[in-house]
Structure formats: structure tokens, C-alpha cells
mmCIF file of C-alpha atoms in Angstrom:
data_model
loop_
_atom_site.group_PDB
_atom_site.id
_atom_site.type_symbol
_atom_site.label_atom_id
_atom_site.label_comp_id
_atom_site.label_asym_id
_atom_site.label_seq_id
_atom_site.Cartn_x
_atom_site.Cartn_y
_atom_site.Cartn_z
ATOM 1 C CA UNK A 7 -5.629 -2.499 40.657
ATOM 2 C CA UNK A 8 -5.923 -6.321 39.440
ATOM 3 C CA UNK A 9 -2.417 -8.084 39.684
ATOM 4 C CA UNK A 10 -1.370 -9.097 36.373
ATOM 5 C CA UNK A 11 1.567 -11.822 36.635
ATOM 6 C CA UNK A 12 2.763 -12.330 32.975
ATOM 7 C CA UNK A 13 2.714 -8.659 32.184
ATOM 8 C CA UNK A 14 5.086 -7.875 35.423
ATOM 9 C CA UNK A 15 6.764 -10.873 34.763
ATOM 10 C CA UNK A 16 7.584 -9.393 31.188
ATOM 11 C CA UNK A 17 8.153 -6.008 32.433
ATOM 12 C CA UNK A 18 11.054 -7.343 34.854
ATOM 13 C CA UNK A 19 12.430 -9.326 31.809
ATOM 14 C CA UNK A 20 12.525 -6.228 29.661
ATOM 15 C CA UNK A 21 14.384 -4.444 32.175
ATOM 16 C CA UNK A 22 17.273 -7.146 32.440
ATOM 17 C CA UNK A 23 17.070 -6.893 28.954
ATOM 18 C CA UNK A 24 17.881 -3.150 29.086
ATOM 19 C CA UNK A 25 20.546 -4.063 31.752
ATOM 20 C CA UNK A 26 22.204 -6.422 29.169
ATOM 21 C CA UNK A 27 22.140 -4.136 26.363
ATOM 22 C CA UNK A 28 23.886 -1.162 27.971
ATOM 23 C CA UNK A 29 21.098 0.904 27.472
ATOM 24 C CA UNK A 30 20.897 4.529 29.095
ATOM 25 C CA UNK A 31 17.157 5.096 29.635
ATOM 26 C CA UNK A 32 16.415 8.333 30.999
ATOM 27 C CA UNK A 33 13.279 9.518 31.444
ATOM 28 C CA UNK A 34 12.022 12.680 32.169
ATOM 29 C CA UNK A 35 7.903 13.795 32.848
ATOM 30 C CA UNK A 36 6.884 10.134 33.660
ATOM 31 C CA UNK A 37 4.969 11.287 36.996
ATOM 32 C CA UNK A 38 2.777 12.758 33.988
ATOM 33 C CA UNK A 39 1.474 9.488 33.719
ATOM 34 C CA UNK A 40 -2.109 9.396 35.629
ATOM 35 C CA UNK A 41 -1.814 7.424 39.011
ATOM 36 C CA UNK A 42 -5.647 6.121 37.992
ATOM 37 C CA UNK A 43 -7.968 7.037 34.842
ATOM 38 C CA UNK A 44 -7.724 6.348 31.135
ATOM 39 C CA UNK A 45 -5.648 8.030 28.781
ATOM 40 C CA UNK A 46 -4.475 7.664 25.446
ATOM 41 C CA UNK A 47 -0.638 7.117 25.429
ATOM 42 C CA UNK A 48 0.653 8.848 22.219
ATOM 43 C CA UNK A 49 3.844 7.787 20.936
ATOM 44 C CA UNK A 50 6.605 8.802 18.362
ATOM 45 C CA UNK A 51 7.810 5.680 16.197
ATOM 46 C CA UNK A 52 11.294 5.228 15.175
ATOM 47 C CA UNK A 53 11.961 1.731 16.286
ATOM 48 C CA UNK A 54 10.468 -1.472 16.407
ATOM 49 C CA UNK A 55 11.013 -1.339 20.146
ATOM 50 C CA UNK A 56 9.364 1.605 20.870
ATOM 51 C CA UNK A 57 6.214 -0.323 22.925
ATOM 52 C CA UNK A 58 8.530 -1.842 24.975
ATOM 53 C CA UNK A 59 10.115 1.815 25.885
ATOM 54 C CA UNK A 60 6.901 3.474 26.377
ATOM 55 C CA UNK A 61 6.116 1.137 28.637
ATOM 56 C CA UNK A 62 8.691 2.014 30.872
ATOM 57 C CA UNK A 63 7.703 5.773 32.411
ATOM 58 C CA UNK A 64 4.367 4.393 33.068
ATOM 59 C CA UNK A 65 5.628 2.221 35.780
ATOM 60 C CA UNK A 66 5.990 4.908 38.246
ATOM 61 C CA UNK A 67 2.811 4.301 38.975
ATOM 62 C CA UNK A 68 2.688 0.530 38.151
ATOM 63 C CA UNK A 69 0.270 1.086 35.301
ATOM 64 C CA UNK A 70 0.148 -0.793 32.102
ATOM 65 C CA UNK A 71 -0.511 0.380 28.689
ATOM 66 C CA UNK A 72 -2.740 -1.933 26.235
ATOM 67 C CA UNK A 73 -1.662 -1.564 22.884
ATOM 68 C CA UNK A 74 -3.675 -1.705 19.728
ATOM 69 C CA UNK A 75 -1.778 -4.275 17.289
ATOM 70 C CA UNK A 76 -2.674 -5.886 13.898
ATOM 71 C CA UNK A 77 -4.815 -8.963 14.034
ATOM 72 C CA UNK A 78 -2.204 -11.129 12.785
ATOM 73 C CA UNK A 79 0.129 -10.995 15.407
ATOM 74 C CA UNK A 80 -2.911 -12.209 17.867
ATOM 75 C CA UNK A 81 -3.291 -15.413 15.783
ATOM 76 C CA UNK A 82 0.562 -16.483 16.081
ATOM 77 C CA UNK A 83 0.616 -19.744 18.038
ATOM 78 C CA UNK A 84 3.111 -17.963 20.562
ATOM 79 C CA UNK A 85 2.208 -14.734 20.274
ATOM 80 C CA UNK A 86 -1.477 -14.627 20.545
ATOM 81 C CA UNK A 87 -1.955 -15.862 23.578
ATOM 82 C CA UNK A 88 0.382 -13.683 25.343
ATOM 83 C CA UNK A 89 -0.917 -10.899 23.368
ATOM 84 C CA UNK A 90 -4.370 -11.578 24.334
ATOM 85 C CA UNK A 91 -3.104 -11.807 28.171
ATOM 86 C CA UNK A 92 -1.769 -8.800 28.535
ATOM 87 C CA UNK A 93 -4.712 -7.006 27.139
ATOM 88 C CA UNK A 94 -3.931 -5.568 24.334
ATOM 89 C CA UNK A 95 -6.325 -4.667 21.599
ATOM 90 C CA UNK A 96 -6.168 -6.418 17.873
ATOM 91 C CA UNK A 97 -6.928 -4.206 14.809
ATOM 92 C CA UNK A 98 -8.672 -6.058 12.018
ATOM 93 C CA UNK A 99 -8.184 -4.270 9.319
ATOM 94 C CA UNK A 100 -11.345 -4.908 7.509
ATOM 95 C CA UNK A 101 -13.535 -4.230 10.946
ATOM 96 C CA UNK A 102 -11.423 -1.915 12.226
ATOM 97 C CA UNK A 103 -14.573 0.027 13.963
ATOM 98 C CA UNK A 104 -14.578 -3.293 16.123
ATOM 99 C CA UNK A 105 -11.020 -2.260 17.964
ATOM 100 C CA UNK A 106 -11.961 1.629 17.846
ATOM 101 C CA UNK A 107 -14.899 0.694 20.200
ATOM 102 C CA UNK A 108 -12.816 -1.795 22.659
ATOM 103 C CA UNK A 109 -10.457 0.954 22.726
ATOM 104 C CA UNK A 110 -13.020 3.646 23.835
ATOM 105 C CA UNK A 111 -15.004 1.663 26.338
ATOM 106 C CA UNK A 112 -11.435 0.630 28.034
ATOM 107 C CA UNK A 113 -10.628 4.095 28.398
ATOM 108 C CA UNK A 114 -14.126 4.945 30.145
ATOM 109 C CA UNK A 115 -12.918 1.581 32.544
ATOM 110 C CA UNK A 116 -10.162 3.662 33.204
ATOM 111 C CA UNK A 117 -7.333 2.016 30.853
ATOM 112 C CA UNK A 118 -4.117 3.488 29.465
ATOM 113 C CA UNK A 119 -4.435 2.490 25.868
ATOM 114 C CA UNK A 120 -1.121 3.036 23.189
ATOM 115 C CA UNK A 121 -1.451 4.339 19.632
ATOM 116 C CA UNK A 122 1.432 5.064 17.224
ATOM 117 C CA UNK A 123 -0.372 7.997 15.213
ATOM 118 C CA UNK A 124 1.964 7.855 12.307
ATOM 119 C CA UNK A 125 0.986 4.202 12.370
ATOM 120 C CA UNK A 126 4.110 2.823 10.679
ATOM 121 C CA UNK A 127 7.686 3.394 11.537
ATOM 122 C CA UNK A 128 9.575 7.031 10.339
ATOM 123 C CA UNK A 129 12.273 5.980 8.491
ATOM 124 C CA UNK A 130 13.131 10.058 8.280
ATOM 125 C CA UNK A 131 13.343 10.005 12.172
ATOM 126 C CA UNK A 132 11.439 12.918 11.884
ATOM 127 C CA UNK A 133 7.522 12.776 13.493
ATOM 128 C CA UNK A 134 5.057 11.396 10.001
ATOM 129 C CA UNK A 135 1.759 12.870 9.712
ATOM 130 C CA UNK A 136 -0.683 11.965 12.332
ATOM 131 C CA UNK A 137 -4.118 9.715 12.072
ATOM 132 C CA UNK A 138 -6.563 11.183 13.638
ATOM 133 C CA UNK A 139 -8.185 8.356 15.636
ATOM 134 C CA UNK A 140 -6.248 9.029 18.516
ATOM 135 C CA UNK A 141 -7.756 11.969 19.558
ATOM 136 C CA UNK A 142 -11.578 10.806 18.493
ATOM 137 C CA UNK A 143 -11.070 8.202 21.005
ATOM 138 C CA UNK A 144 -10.155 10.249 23.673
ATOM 139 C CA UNK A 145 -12.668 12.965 23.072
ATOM 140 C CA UNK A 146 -15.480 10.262 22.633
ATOM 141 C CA UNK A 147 -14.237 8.825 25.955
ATOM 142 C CA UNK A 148 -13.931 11.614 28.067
ATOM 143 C CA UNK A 149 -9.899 10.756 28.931
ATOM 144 C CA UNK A 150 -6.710 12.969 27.875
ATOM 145 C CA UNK A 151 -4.095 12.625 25.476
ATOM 146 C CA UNK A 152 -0.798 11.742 26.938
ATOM 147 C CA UNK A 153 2.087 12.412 24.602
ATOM 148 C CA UNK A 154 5.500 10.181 25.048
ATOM 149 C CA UNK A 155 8.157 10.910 22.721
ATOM 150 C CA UNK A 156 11.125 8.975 22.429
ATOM 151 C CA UNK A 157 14.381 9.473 20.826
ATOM 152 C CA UNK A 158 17.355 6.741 20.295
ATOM 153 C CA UNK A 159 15.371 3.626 19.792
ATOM 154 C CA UNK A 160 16.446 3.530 16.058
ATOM 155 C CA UNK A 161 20.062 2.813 17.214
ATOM 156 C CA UNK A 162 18.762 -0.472 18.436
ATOM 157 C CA UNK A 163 16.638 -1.323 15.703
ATOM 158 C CA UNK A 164 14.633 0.235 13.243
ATOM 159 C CA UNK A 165 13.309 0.030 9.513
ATOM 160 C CA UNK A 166 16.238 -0.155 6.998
ATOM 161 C CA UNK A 167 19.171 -0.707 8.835
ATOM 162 C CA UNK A 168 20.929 -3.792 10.656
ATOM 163 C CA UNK A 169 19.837 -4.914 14.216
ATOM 164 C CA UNK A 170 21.976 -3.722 17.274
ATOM 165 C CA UNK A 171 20.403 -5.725 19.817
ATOM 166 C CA UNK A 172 23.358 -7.337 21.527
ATOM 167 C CA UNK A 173 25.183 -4.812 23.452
ATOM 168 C CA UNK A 174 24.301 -1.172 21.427
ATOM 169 C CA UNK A 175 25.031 0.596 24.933
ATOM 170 C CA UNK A 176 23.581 3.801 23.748
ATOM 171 C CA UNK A 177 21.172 6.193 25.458
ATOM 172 C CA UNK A 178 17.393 6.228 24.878
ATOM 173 C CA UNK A 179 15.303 9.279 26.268
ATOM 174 C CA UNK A 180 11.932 9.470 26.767
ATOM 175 C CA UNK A 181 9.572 12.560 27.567
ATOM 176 C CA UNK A 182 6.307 12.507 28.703
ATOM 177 C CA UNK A 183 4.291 15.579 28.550
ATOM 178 C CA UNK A 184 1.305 17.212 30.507
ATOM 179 C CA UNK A 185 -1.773 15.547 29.308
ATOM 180 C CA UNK A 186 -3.781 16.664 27.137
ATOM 181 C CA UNK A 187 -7.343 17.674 26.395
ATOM 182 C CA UNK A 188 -8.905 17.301 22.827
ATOM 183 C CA UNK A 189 -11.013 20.140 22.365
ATOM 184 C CA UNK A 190 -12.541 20.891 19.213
ATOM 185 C CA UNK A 191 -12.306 19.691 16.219
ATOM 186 C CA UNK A 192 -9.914 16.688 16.888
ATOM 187 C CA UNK A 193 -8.338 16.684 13.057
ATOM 188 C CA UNK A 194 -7.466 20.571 13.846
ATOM 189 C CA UNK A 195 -5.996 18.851 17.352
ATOM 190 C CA UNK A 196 -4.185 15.938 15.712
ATOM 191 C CA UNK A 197 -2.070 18.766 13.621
ATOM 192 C CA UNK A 198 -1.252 20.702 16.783
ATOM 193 C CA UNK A 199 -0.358 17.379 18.815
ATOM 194 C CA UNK A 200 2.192 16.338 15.390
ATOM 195 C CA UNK A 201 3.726 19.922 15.734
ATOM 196 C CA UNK A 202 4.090 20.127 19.886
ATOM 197 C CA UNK A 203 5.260 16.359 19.778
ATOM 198 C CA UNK A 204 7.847 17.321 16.951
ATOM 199 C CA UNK A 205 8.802 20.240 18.812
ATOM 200 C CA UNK A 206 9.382 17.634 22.098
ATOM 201 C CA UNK A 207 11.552 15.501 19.957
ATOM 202 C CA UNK A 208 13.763 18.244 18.715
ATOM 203 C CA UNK A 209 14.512 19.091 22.491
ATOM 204 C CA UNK A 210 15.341 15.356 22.873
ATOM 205 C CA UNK A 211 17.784 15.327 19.980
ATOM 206 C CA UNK A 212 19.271 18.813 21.472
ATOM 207 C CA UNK A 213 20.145 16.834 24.780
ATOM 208 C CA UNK A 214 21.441 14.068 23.280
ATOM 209 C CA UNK A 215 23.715 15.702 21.417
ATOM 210 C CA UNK A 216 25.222 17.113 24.599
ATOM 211 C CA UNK A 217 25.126 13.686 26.323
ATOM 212 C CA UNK A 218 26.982 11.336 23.810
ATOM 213 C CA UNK A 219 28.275 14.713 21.783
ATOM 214 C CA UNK A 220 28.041 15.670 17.998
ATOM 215 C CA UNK A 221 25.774 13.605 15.834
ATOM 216 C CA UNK A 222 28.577 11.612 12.920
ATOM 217 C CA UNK A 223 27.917 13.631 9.898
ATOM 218 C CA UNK A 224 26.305 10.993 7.414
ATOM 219 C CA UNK A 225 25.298 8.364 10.274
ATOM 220 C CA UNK A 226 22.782 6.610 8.788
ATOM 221 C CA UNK A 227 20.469 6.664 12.365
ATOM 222 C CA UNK A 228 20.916 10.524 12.102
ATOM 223 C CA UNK A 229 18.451 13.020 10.153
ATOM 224 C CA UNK A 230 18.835 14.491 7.501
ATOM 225 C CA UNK A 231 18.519 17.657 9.075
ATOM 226 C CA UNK A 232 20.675 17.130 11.814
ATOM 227 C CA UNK A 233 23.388 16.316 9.384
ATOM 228 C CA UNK A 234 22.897 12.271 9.010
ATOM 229 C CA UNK A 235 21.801 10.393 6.159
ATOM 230 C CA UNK A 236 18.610 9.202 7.306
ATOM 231 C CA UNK A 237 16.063 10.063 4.072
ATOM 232 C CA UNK A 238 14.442 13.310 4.632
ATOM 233 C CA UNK A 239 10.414 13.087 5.641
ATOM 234 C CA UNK A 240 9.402 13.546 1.933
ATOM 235 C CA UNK A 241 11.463 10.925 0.536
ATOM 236 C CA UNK A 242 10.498 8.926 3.618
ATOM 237 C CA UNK A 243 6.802 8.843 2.772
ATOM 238 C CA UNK A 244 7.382 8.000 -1.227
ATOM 239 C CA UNK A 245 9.320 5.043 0.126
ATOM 240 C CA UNK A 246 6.239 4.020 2.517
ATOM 241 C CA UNK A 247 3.913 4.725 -0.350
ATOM 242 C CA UNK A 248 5.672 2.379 -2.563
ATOM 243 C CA UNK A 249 5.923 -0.413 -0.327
ATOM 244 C CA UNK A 250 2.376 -0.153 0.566
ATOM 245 C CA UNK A 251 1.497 -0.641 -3.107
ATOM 246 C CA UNK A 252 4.055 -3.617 -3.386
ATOM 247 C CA UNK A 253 2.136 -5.027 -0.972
ATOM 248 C CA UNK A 254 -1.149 -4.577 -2.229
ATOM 249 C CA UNK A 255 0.151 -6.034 -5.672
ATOM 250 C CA UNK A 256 1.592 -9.001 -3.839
ATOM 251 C CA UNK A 257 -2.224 -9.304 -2.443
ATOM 252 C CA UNK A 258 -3.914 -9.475 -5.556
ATOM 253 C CA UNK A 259 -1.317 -11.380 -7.126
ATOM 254 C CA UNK A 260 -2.270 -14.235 -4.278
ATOM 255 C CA UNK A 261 -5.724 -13.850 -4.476
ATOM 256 C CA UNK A 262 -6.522 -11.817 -2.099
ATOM 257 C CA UNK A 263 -7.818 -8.477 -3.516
ATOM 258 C CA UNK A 264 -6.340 -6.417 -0.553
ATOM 259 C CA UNK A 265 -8.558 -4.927 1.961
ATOM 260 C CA UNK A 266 -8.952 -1.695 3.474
ATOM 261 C CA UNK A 267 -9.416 -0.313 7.219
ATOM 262 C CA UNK A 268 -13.786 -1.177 6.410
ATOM 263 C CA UNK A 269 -15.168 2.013 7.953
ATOM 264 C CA UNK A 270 -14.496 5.432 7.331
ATOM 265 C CA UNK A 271 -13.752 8.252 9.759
ATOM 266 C CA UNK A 272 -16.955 9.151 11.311
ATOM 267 C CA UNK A 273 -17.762 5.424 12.324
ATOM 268 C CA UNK A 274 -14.619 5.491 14.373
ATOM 269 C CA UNK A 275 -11.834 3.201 12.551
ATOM 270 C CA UNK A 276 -8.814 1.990 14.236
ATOM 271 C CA UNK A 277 -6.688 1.814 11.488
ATOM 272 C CA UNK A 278 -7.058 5.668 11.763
ATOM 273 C CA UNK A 279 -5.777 5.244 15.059
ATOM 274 C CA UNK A 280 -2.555 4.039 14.705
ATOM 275 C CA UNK A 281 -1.848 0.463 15.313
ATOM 276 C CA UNK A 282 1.770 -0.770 16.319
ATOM 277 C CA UNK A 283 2.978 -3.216 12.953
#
């Protein structure tokens, strides 16, 4: 295994950063991880910083995870070329069978490579409805599904609600599960993955609730269904669906006529993937 300075280098900063914060990371499953071999990392979103977390269980074996990002953030002066470093994949949104076939070809190279399924953030804290591109890539590669769910990052910072980056001192769990073989039909897969990975998270929520004790009733971090008054997963999606149209009107309104993901399922798109944004 190649050294990789910067990415170690940021690994080790992360980690004092968790130090500083007061965070409780716990982990449970992470020897799950594969000491060698590709796999697609599957991972819950409820907070901006969940590619840092997922990161972490995959260090018991000193493996990295490349993730697939939006273009944009690869052209940032800064950005980019750390992004481009560390391996990770960009999505172009209007090639995004260009990334679908990195992706596959570093998982037959033996890569770990990270998709957010639900593709955006759940502002419900509930698991969204899956893309299906994560399991096409695996089954087209010949690698396993690794599901990593995590539950707590919202407290930290998340869609919606202020930034508690300085000292949040709250726990953070994350769960990795057996892998995972796609068999089948992978759409039929995808909706079996959404339910065991929302099943996963409920058990998360259960022991965190006897770690730091009842959930507040109305805390906004807190689903609705657990009491909180996070919106539930159907009002959730409206609000998703009208800021993606927002978007697309502020496109149009500057010219640009707004694009779309430029191939459809069977060529293999990444936007169906899940790319972190």
C-alpha cells in the first residue's frame, strides 16, 4: 500500500480536531472494513461532516476512502488541488458517466470508493430514498457494498440549523456492517440496502438515547418521530424539491439553462450514485 502523506497528514489533523471538539466517537463493526480489495463505502447523510466521520473506522486497517464530489469543488484554487491529491473522484454533472467509470475501474484496482446514496443531506434525519448507482458500480465491478451509518453528526453541523463546531462535546456513533453482495436486480437491492441501513440507524438512535439519555422533546436535531422537531421525511423532500427548482430558476435566470446528470441509468451515471455536495 502506496504511502500517501497529505491524506495521513489530514487524517491526524481531523483527529485533533475531534480531540478539540469534545467529540465521543465510538465506533462499532469497523474491522468490517476489508484489510485489501475494493468496496463501495455506503453512507447515511445528516451532516456536512459526515466524509470526514466515515473516514474514521476505515483506519483500522489504514485504508482510505476516495470520495465522489461535484466538479466544482475540484476547481477551487485551494480545494482542488488537495482534492485531486487525495484521490477523490469529481462528478460533472453533465458527463456524469465519466466519474461512474473512474469509480468502477478503481474498485477493480482494489479502491474503497464513498457514495452518499441519498445524495443530498436529510434534513428529516431519517435515511432519503436511495440512487441506485451505488450498487451498479459494485455489481459491474465485482466488489461489495459496505454500509456505514452514522448518527450525531447533525449536532455539529447540518442543513438548517446553526454551526456547533467549537466545542459541541457530543457523541457521534458509527456502525459498519457486514459487506454486502449486490445480487440481482440492483434497484430491487438499493430498496433493501435503504431499509437494512434505516433499520441500523434506528439501533444507533436506541443507544444513544441510553448514552446521553432522553432525546429534548422539540430539539430541533431530533426526529420527528423520536419526538424532536426535525421535519418529518415527507416534508423533508418537498423542501429539497423546492430548493432544487430555486436553483434551476436562478440558472436560467443567469443564462445558464441548467443541466442535468447527461446519461441515463443504463450508461452508468454518477449523479445516480450519490455524490457528497
Amino acid at each position: 500500500m502506496a504511502l500517501e502523506p497529505l491524506y495521513t497528514s489530514i487524517i491526524g489533523i481531523a483527529r485533533a480536531m475531534f480531540f478539540a471538539q469534545g467529540l465521543d466517537m465510538r465506533l462499532t463493526g469497523e474491522k468490517n472494513f476489508p484489510r485489501t480489495g475494493g468496496a463501495v463505502v455506503v453512507i447515511n447523510h445528516t451532516g456536512y461532516m459526515d466524509f470526514v466521520y466515515a473516514g474514521v473506522p476505515a483506519r483500522v486497517w489504514k485504508r482510505f476512502i476516495r470520495f465522489m464530489a461535484k466538479a466544482e469543488v475540484f476547481e477551487h484554487p485551494v480545494a482542488g488541488p488537495i482534492m485531486r491529491n487525495l484521490r477523490h473522484i469529481p462528478v460533472d454533472r453533465t458527463a456524469g458517466s465519466d466519474a461512474y467509470s473512474t469509480a468502477v475501474q478503481k474498485l477493480r484496482e482494489g479502491e474503497l470508493i464513498g457514495v452518499f446514496p441519498e445524495a443530498t443531506i436529510s434534513r428529516s434525519f431519517e435515511i432519503k430514498h436511495f440512487k441506485s448507482g451505488a450498487a451498479r458500480m459494485a455489481k459491474e465491478a465485482g466488489v461489495p457494498v459496505l454500509p456505514v451509518t452514522i448518527w450525531g453528526s447533525q449536532r455539529v453541523w447540518t442543513k438548517g440549523l446553526p454551526k456547533n463546531m467549537v466545542r459541541p462535546k457530543v457523541p457521534v456513533l458509527i456502525d459498519t456492517a457486514e459487506p454486502m453482495e449486490v445480487t440481482g436486480d440492483p434497484a430491487e437491492f438499493t430498496e433493501k440496502l435503504r431499509g437494512f441501513m434505516q433499520g441500523r440507524l434506528e439501533e444507533l438512535q436506541a443507544r444513544y438515547a441510553e448514552l446521553e439519555g432522553p432525546y429534548p422533546e422539540g430539539a430541533s436535531w431530533v426526529p420527528r418521530r423520536l419526538g424532536g422537531s426535525a421535519p418529518s421525511l415527507e416534508e423533508a423532500n418537498a423542501l429539497d424539491e423546492a430548493e432544487h427548482q430555486a436553483r434551476i430558476a436562478k440558472k436560467r435566470g443567469s443564462g445558464d439553462g441548467g443541466s442535468g446528470s447527461g446519461a441515463g441509468p443504463s450508461s452508468g451515471s454518477a449523479d445516480d450514485a450519490g455524490s457528497r455536495n
